Short mmCIF file of C-alpha atoms in Angstrom, two decimals:
data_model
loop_
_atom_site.label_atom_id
_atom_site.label_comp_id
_atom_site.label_asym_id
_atom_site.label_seq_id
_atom_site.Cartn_x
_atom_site.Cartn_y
_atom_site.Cartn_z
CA UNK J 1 9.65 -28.32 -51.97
CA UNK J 2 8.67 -25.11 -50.67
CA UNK J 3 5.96 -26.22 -48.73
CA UNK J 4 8.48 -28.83 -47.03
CA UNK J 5 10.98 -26.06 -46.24
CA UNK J 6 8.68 -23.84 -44.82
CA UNK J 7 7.05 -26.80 -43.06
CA UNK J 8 10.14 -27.52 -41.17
CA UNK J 9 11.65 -24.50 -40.48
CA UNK J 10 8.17 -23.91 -38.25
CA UNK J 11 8.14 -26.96 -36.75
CA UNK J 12 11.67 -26.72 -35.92
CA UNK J 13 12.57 -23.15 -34.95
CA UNK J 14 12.16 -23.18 -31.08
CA UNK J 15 15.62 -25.41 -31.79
CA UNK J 16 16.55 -22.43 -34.23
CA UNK J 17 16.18 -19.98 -30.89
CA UNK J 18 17.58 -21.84 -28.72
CA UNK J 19 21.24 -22.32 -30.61
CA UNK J 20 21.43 -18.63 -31.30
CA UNK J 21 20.76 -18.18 -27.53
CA UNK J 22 23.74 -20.70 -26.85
CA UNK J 23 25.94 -18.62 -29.35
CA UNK J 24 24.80 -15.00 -28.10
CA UNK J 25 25.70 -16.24 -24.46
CA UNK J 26 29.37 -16.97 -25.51
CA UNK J 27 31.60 -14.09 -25.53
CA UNK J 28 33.17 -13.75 -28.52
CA UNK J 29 34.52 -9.97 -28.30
CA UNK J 30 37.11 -9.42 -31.30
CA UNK J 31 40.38 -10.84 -30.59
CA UNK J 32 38.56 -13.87 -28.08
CA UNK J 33 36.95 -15.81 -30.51
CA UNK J 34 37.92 -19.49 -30.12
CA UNK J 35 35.35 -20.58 -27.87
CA UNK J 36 32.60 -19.31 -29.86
CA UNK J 37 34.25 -21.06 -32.80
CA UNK J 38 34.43 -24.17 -30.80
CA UNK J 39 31.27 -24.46 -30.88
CA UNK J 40 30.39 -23.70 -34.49
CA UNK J 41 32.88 -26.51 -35.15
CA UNK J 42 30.77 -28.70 -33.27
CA UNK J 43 27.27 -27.74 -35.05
CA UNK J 44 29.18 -27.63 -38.28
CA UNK J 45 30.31 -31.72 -37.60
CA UNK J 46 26.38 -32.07 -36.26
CA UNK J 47 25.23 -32.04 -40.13
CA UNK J 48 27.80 -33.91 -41.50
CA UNK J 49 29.99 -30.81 -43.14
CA UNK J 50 33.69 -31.23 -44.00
CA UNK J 51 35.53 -28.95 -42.04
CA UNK J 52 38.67 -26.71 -42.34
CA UNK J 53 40.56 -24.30 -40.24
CA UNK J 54 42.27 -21.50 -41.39
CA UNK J 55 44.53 -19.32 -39.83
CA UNK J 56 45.73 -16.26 -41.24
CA UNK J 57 48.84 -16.14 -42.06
CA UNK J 58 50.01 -12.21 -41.52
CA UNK J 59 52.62 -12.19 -43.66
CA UNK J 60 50.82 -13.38 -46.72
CA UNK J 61 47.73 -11.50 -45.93
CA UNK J 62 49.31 -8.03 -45.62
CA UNK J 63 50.29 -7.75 -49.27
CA UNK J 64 46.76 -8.09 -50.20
CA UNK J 65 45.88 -4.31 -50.96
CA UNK J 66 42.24 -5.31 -49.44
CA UNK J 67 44.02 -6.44 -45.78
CA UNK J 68 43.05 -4.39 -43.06
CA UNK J 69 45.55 -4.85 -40.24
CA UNK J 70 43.35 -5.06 -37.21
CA UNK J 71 46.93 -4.95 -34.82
CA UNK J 72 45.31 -8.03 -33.07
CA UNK J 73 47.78 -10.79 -32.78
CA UNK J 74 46.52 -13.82 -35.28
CA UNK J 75 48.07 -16.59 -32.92
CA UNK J 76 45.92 -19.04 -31.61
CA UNK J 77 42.36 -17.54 -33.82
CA UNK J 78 41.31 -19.45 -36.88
CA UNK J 79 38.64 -19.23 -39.07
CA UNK J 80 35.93 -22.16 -40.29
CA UNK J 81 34.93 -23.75 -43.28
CA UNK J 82 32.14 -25.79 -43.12
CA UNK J 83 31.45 -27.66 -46.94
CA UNK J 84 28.41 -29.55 -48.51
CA UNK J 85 29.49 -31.17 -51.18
CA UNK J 86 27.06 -31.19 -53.71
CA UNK J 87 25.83 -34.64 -55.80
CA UNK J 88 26.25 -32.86 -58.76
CA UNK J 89 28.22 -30.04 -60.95
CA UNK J 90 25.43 -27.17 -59.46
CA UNK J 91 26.61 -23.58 -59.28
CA UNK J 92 28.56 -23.21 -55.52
CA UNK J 93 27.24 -20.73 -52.54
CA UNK J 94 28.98 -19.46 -50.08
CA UNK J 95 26.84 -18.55 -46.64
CA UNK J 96 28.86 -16.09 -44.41
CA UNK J 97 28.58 -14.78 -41.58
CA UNK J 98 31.37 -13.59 -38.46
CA UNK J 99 31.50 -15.09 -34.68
CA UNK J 100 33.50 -11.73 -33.42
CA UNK J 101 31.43 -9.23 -31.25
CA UNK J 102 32.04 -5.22 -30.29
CA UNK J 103 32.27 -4.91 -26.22
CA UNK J 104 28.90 -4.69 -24.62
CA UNK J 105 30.65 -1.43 -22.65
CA UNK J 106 29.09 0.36 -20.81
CA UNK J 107 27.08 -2.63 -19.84
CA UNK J 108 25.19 -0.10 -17.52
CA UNK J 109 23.06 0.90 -20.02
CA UNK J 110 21.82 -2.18 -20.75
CA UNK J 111 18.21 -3.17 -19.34
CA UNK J 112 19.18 -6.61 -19.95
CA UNK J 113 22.50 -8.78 -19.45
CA UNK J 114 24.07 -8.49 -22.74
CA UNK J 115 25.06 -11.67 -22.62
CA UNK J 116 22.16 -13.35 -21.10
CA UNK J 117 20.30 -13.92 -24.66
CA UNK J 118 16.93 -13.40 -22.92
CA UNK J 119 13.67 -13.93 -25.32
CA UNK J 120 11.00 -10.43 -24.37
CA UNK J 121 8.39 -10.22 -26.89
CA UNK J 122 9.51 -12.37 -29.47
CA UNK J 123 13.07 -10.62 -29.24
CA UNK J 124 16.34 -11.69 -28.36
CA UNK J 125 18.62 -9.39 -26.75
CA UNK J 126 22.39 -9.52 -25.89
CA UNK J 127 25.50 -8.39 -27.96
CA UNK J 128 25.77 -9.93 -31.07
CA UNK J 129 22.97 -11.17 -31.43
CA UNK J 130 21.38 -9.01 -34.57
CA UNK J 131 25.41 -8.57 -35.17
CA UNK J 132 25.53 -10.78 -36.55
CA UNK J 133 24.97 -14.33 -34.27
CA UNK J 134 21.82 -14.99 -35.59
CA UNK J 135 23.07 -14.52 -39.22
CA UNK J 136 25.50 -17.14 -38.63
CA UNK J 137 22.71 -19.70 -37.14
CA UNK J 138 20.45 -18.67 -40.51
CA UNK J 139 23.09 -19.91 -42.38
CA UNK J 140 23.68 -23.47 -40.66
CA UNK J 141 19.95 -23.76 -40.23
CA UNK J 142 19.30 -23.30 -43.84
CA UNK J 143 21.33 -25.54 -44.99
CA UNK J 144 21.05 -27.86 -41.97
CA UNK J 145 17.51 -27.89 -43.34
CA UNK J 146 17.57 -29.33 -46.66
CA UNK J 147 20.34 -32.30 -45.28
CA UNK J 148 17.70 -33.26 -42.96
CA UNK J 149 14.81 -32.88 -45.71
CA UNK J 150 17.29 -35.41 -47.88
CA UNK J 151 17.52 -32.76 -50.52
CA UNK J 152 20.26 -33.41 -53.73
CA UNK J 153 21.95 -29.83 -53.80
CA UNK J 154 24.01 -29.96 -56.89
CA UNK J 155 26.09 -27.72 -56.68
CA UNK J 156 29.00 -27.27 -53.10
CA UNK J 157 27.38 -25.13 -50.01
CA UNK J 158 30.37 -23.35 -47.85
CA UNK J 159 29.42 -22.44 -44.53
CA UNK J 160 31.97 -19.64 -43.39
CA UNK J 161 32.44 -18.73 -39.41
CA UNK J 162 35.22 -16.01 -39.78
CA UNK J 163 37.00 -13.61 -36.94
CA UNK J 164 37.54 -10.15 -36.77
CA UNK J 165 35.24 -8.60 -39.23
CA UNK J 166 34.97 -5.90 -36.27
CA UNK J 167 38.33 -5.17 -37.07
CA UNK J 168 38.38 -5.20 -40.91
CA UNK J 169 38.34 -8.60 -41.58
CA UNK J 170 41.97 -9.01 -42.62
CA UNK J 171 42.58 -12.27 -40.71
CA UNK J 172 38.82 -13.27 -41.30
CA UNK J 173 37.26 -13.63 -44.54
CA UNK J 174 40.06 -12.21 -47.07
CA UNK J 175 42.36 -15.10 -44.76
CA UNK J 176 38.93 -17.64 -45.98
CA UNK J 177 39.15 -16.54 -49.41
CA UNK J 178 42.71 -16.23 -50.18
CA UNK J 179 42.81 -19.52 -48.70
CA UNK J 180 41.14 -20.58 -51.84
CA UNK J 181 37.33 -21.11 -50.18
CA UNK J 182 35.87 -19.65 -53.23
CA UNK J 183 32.34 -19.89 -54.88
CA UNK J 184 30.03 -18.83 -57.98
CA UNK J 185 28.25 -16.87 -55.31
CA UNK J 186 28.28 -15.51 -51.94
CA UNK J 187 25.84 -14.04 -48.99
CA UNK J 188 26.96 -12.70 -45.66
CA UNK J 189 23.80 -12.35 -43.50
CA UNK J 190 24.31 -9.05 -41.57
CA UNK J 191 20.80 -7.68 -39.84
CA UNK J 192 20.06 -6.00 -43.59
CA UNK J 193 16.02 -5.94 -42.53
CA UNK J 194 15.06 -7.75 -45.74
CA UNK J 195 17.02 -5.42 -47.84
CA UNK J 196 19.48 -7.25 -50.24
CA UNK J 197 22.96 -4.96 -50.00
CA UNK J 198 24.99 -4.52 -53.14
CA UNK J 199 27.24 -1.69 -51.84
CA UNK J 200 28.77 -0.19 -49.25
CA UNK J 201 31.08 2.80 -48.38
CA UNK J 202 34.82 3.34 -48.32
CA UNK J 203 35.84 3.53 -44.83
CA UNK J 204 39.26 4.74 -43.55
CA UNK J 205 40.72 5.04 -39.65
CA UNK J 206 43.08 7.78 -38.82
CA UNK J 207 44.67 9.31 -35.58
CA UNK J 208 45.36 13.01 -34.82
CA UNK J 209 48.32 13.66 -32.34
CA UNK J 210 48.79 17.14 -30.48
CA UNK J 211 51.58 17.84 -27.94
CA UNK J 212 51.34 20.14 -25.12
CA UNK J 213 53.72 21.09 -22.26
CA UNK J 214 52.96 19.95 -19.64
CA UNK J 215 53.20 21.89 -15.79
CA UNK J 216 51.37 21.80 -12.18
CA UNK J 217 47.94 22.77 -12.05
CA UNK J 218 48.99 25.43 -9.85
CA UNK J 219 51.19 26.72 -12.67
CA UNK J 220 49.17 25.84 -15.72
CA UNK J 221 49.82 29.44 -17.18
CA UNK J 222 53.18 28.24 -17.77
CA UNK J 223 51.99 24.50 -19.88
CA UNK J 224 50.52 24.31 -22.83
CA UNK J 225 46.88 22.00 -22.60
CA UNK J 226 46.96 19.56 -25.43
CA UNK J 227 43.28 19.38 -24.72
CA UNK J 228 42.57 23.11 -25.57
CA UNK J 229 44.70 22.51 -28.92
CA UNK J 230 43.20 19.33 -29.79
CA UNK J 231 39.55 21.01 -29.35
CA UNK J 232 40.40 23.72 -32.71
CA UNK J 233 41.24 20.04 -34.41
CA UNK J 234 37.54 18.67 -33.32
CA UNK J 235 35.44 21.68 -34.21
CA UNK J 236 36.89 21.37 -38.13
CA UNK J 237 36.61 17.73 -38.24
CA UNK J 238 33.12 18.31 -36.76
CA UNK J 239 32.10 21.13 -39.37
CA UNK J 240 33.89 18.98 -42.05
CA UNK J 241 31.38 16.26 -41.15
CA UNK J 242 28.52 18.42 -41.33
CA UNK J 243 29.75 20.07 -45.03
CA UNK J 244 30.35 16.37 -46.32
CA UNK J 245 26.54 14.74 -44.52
CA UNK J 246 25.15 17.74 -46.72
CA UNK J 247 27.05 17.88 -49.87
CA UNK J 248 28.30 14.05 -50.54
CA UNK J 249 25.44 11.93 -51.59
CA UNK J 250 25.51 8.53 -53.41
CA UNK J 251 21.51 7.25 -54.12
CA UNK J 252 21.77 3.67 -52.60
CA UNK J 253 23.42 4.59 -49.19
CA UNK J 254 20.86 7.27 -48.85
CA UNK J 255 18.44 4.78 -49.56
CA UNK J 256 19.93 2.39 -47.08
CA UNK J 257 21.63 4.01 -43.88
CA UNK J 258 19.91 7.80 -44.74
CA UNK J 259 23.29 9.71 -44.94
CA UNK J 260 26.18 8.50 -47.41
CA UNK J 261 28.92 9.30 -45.62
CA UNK J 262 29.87 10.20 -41.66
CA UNK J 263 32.82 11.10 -40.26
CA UNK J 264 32.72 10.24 -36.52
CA UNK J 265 35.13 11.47 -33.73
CA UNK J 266 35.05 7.75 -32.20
CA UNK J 267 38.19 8.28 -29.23
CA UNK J 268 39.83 10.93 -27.75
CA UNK J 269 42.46 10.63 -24.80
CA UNK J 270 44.60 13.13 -23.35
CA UNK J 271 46.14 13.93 -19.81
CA UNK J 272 47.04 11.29 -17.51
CA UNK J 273 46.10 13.41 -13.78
CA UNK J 274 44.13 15.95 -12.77
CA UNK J 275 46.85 18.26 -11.44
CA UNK J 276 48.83 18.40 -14.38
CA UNK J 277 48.37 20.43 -17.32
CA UNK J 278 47.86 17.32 -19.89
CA UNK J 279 51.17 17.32 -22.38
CA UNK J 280 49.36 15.24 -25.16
CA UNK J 281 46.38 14.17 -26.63
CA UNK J 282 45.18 11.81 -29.41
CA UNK J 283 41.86 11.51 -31.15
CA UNK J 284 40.51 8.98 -33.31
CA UNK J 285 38.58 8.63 -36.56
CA UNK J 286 36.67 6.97 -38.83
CA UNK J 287 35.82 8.35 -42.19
CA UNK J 288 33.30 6.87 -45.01
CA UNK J 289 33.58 7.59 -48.77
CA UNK J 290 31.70 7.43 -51.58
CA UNK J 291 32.04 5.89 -54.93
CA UNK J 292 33.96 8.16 -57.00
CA UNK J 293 36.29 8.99 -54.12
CA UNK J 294 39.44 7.69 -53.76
CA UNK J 295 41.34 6.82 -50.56
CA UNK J 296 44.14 9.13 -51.66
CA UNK J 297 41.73 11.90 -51.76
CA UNK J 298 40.55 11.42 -48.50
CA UNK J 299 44.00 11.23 -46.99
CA UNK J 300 44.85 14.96 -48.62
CA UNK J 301 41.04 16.31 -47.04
CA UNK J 302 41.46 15.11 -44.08
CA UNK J 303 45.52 16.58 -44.08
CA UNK J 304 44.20 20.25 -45.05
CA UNK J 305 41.17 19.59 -43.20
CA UNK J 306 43.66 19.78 -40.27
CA UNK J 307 46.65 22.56 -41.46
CA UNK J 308 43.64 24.75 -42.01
CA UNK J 309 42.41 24.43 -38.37
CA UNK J 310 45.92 25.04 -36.73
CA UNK J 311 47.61 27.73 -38.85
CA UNK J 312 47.30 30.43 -37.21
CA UNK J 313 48.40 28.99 -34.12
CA UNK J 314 52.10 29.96 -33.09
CA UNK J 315 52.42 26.72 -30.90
CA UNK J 316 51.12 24.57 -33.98
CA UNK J 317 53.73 26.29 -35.99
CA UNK J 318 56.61 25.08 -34.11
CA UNK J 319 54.62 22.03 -32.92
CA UNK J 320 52.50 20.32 -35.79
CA UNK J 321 49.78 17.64 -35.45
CA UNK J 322 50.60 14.31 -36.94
CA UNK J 323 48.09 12.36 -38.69
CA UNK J 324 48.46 8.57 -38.35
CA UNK J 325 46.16 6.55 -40.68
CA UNK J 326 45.75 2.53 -39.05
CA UNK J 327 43.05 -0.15 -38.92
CA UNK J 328 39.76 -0.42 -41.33
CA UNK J 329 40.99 0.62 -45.24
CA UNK J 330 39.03 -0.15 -47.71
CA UNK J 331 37.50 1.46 -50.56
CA UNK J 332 33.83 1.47 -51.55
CA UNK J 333 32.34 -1.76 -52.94
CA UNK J 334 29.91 -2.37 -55.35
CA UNK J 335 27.94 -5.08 -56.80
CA UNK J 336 26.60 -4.71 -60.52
CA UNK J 337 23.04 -5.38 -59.63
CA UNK J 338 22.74 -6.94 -62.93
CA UNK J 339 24.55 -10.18 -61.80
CA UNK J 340 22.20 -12.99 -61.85
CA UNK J 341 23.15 -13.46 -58.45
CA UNK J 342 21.60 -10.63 -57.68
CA UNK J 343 18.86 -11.30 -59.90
CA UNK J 344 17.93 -14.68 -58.92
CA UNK J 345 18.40 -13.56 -55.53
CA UNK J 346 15.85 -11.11 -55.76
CA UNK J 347 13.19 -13.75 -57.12
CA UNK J 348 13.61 -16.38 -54.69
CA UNK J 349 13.36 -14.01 -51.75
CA UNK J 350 10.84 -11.90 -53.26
CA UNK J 351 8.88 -15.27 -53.63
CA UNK J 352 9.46 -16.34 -50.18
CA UNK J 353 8.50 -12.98 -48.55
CA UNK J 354 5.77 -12.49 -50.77
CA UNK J 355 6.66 -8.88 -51.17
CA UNK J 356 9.66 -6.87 -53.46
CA UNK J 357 12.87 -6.86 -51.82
CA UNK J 358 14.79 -3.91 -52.31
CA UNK J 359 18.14 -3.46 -53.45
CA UNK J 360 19.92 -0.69 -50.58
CA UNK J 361 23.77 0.10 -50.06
CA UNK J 362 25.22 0.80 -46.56
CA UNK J 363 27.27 3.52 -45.06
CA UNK J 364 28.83 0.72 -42.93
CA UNK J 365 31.30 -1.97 -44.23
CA UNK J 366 30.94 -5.79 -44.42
CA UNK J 367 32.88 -8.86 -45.53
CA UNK J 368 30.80 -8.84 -48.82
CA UNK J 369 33.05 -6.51 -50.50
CA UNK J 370 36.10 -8.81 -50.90
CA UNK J 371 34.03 -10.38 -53.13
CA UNK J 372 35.37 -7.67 -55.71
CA UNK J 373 38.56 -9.05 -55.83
CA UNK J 374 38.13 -12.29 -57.30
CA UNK J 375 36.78 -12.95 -60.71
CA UNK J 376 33.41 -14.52 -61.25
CA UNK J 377 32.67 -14.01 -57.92
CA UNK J 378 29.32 -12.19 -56.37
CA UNK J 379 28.85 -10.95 -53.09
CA UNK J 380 25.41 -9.43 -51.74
CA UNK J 381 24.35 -8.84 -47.83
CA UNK J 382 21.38 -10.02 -46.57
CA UNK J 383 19.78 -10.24 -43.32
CA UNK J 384 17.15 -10.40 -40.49
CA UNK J 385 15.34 -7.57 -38.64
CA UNK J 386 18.02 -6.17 -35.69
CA UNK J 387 17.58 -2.98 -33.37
CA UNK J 388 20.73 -1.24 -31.98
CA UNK J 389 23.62 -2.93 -33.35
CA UNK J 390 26.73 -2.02 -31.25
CA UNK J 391 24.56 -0.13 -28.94
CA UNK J 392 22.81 -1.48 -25.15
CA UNK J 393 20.03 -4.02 -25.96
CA UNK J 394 20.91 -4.83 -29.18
CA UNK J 395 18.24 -7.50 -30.18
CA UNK J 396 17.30 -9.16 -33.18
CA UNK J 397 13.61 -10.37 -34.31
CA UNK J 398 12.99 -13.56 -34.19
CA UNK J 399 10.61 -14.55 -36.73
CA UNK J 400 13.05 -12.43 -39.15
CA UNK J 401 15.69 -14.78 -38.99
CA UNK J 402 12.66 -17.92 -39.24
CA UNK J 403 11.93 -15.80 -43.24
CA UNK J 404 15.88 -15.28 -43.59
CA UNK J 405 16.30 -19.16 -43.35
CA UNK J 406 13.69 -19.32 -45.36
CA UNK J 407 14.67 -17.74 -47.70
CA UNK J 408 18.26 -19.19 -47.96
CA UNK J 409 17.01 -22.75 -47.93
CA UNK J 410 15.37 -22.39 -50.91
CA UNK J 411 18.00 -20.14 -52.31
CA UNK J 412 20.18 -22.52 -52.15
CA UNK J 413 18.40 -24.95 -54.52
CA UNK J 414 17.45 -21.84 -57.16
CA UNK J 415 21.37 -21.02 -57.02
CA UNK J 416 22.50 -24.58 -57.25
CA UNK J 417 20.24 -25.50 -60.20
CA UNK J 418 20.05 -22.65 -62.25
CA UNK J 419 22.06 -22.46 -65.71
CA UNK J 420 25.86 -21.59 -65.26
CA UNK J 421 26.60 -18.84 -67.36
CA UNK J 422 29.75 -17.42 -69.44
CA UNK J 423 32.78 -16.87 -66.96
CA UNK J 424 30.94 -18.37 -64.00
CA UNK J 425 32.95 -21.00 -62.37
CA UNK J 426 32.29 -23.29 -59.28
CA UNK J 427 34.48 -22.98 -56.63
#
């Protein structure tokens, strides 16, 4: 069967190409998914799938303690659920992957239209398409695959196409999950480069807020520049970074990203014209964490991260900074590696590739790691080859996502077939 698979993912994969242009060239930014999702809907009904929409209910969702509240209005965005019901009582698979894109800004420093999905040396360039478009196609192909090869999968194949994982994936995959789309196992296909992902960092958001006074430019001895005070706040929160990239290590995100943990100064506004001395600024964060810390912890680091860098400032005295925390919460995820998820996963791809595949973790969050939160449930990342992932050109490689179909086709089988196990249950 191997043979066959491999056989017709070659002889097929200019059509493989050609529907992850379609999807890259559909803007799909976070928030403005439904047209993208229209047209997964439509590939999903092409092989014959049974398909369900959910939409997150907010309500429901937020007393999750894994919901991130991506303050995106859920109106009008659903999720898909694409099912294969298998001809027998196989171990189930879920194959994830998310239609929602980062903005392509500033699209002047792109060499090529981001959303133009233009083949140049056997890549494909525009936004999303390592992030993770082509992850999503993998998925349908593989699957797509063995239905057209008349292959008996045993056991049920979920195909999920989920919003917002930009944002936290609140209203995406915890909404899938929670909704009761649940298997023995499950693979979101982020660009990974061959690497299968069993872990991944805590990540927290948080705001700083300084007041100033504001005055004419003319008179700006008499204001106070929220900008200057704001600036004492950066260079701590830049040192702290620095102390932390040194000092804070966990083995498989060093492996993986090459630093465990960031903390990066992502916004900073202030001011609103040039003539007056601004009376307020705000800057915003994003922190990672380690296994071992807690999000509690980081909450008091980050608050005496901040006292420390204004106390000796009379105008802070009377005037604090206020620390907001919002958006992505999580904490770290992992995988035992143990799993024979992982394990079989491992095999077949090793097999496929015809090399080891190594087991990495990630400074950078995914949908996997909801996966922790239900019982006999496994979650692993796993990917193609991608280049500058929420950057200008991002691009994925080609033949990379040919070896990731690959590789889930015949996954899918190995998974399907192999012996359920104590405390393993099919979704």
């Amino acid at each position: 069967m191997k043979n066959k698979i491999r056989n017709y993912i070659e002889q097929n994969k200019t059509a493989l190409f050609k529907t992850i242009q379609e999807l890259v060239q559909i803007e799909t930014v976070v928030g403005n998914e439904m047209v993208g999702q229209a047209y997964m809907k439509r590939k999903f009904a092409e092989i014959g799938l049974t398909i369900h929409e959910v939409a997150p209910d907010y309500e429901e969702l937020a007393k999750h303690e894994a919901f991130v509240d991506s303050e995106i209005p859920f109106a009008g965005r659903t999720n898909l659920v694409g099912i294969h019901h298998g001809v027998g009582d196989g171990k189930s698979l879920t194959l994830h992957g998310h239609i929602d894109v980062v903005p392509p800004e500033p699209v002047g420093n792109w060499t090529v239209d981001p959303w133009g999905a233009e083949i140049i040396d056997g890549k494909l360039y525009g936004r999303g398409a390592a992030d993770m478009k082509s992850g999503l196609i993998a998925n349908w192909f593989a699957l797509k695959t063995l239905i057209d090869l008349a292959y008996p999968i045993t056991g049920d194949v979920q195909l999920h196409s989920v919003i917002e994982e930009e944002a936290g994936g609140g209203g995406g995959a915890l909404a899938c999950l929670e909704a009761g789309f649940r298997t023995d196992g499950y693979i979101s296909t982020e660009p990974h480069h061959f690497n299968t992902t069993i872990s991944h960092a805590g990540i927290m958001y948080f705001r700083v807020k300084v007041v100033g006074r504001t005055a004419h430019a003319g008179l700006a001895h008499h204001g106070i520049n929220a900008i200057s005070k704001m600036y004492k706040i950066v260079a701590a929160l830049e040192e702290l970074n620095e102390l932390r990239a040194q000092n804070v290590k966990f083995d498989l995100y060093e492996k993986g990203s090459g630093q465990s943990v960031h903390l990066n100064l992502g916004v900073l506004r202030a001011g609103d014209w040039v003539s007056t001395v601004p009376g307020g600024a705000m800057l915003e964060c994003r922190i990672g964490f380690i296994p071992g810390e807690s999000r509690k912890e980081i909450k008091k680091l980050i608050q005496e991260t901040v006292a420390r860098a204004v106390v000796d400032d009379d105008w802070f005295k009377a005037h604090p900074p206020e620390i907001e925390w919002f958006g992505w919460t999580t904490e770290p995820w992992y995988q035992d590696p143990e799993h024979s998820f992982v394990q079989g996963f491992l095999k077949t791809a090793g097999d496929v590739l015809g090399r080891d595949v190594k087991i990495v973790g990630r400074a950078s969050g995914n949908d996997a790691r909801f996966t922790q939160y239900y019982n006999g449930m496994a979650g692993i990342c796993f990917g193609p080859v991608g280049e500058n992932m929420h950057g200008p050109d991002e691009n994925v490689h080609l033949e990379s996502v040919v070896e990731v179909v690959n590789v889930f086709a015949n996954y899918i089988i190995d998974w399907s077939e192999s012996a359920r196990e104590n405390g393993e249950t099919s979704g």
